[in-house]
């Protein structure tokens, strides 16, 4: 679930502080990060399941838990969250 510290924030937008995005992203497992990137790239649940070698129903459960952790309700907002995180890290790296 979205950390209690951040639970009063609305779904991610460009004004979310980068430290909030970083803290939430840091709490994700490697598998959740992979799923988040796959969602951002437009992969379907079926494609994500194949990538992970699991059943599609299992992929759906993983996605539901991921959405709860990052505080979103739809794929588009998950993609916005990841894009904001990636943009912050590219800016820090100077790329």
XYZ file of C-alpha atoms in Angstrom:
95
model
C 0.000 0.000 0.000
C 1.000 3.597 -0.464
C 3.001 4.587 2.589
C 0.892 6.276 5.270
C 3.271 9.216 5.015
C 2.157 9.763 1.408
C -1.415 8.476 1.611
C -2.953 11.958 1.497
C -1.438 12.691 -1.926
C -3.619 12.383 -5.006
C -2.521 10.101 -7.831
C 0.861 11.059 -9.332
C 1.172 14.289 -11.255
C 4.063 16.398 -12.380
C 4.049 18.302 -9.098
C 4.846 15.286 -6.944
C 8.170 15.978 -5.209
C 10.973 13.839 -6.570
C 11.839 12.595 -3.075
C 8.315 11.175 -2.724
C 8.570 9.450 -6.088
C 12.033 8.126 -5.187
C 10.857 6.774 -1.827
C 7.899 4.978 -3.353
C 9.984 3.604 -6.242
C 12.665 2.421 -3.796
C 10.024 0.404 -1.935
C 9.245 -1.657 -5.060
C 10.715 -5.094 -5.621
C 12.720 -5.847 -8.770
C 9.704 -7.726 -10.153
C 7.375 -4.803 -9.450
C 9.783 -2.448 -11.215
C 9.855 -4.766 -14.216
C 6.044 -4.836 -14.279
C 5.911 -1.051 -13.997
C 8.265 -0.633 -16.966
C 6.238 -3.173 -18.950
C 3.022 -1.266 -18.229
C 4.712 1.976 -19.258
C 5.764 0.318 -22.518
C 2.148 -0.640 -23.191
C 2.409 -4.369 -22.532
C -0.806 -6.267 -21.838
C -1.386 -8.486 -18.811
C -0.849 -11.473 -21.090
C 2.507 -10.128 -22.282
C 3.583 -9.348 -18.722
C 2.592 -12.854 -17.634
C 4.653 -14.360 -20.452
C 7.630 -12.156 -19.538
C 7.438 -13.345 -15.914
C 6.591 -16.954 -16.771
C 3.377 -16.898 -14.743
C -0.353 -17.245 -15.405
C -2.235 -14.178 -16.576
C -4.385 -14.225 -13.401
C -1.203 -14.111 -11.329
C 0.049 -11.167 -13.368
C -3.251 -9.381 -12.707
C -2.786 -9.902 -8.958
C 0.780 -8.570 -9.136
C -0.440 -5.498 -11.025
C -3.215 -4.861 -8.503
C -0.694 -4.989 -5.634
C 1.696 -2.727 -7.551
C -1.069 -0.171 -8.121
C -1.843 -0.179 -4.385
C 1.828 0.345 -3.521
C 2.227 3.339 -5.812
C -1.225 4.746 -5.119
C -2.792 4.546 -8.568
C -5.925 2.961 -9.956
C -5.234 2.722 -13.698
C -2.363 1.808 -16.028
C -2.023 5.338 -17.380
C -1.328 6.731 -13.910
C 1.189 3.944 -13.288
C 2.941 4.968 -16.509
C 2.903 8.613 -15.373
C 4.488 7.589 -12.071
C 7.275 5.658 -13.832
C 7.825 8.435 -16.370
C 8.197 10.992 -13.584
C 10.684 8.748 -11.781
C 12.685 8.141 -14.971
C 12.705 11.840 -15.904
C 13.992 12.770 -12.452
C 16.829 10.275 -12.731
C 17.746 11.339 -16.254
C 17.856 14.967 -15.127
C 20.118 14.061 -12.213
C 22.388 12.102 -14.546
C 22.524 15.047 -16.936
C 21.058 13.151 -19.899
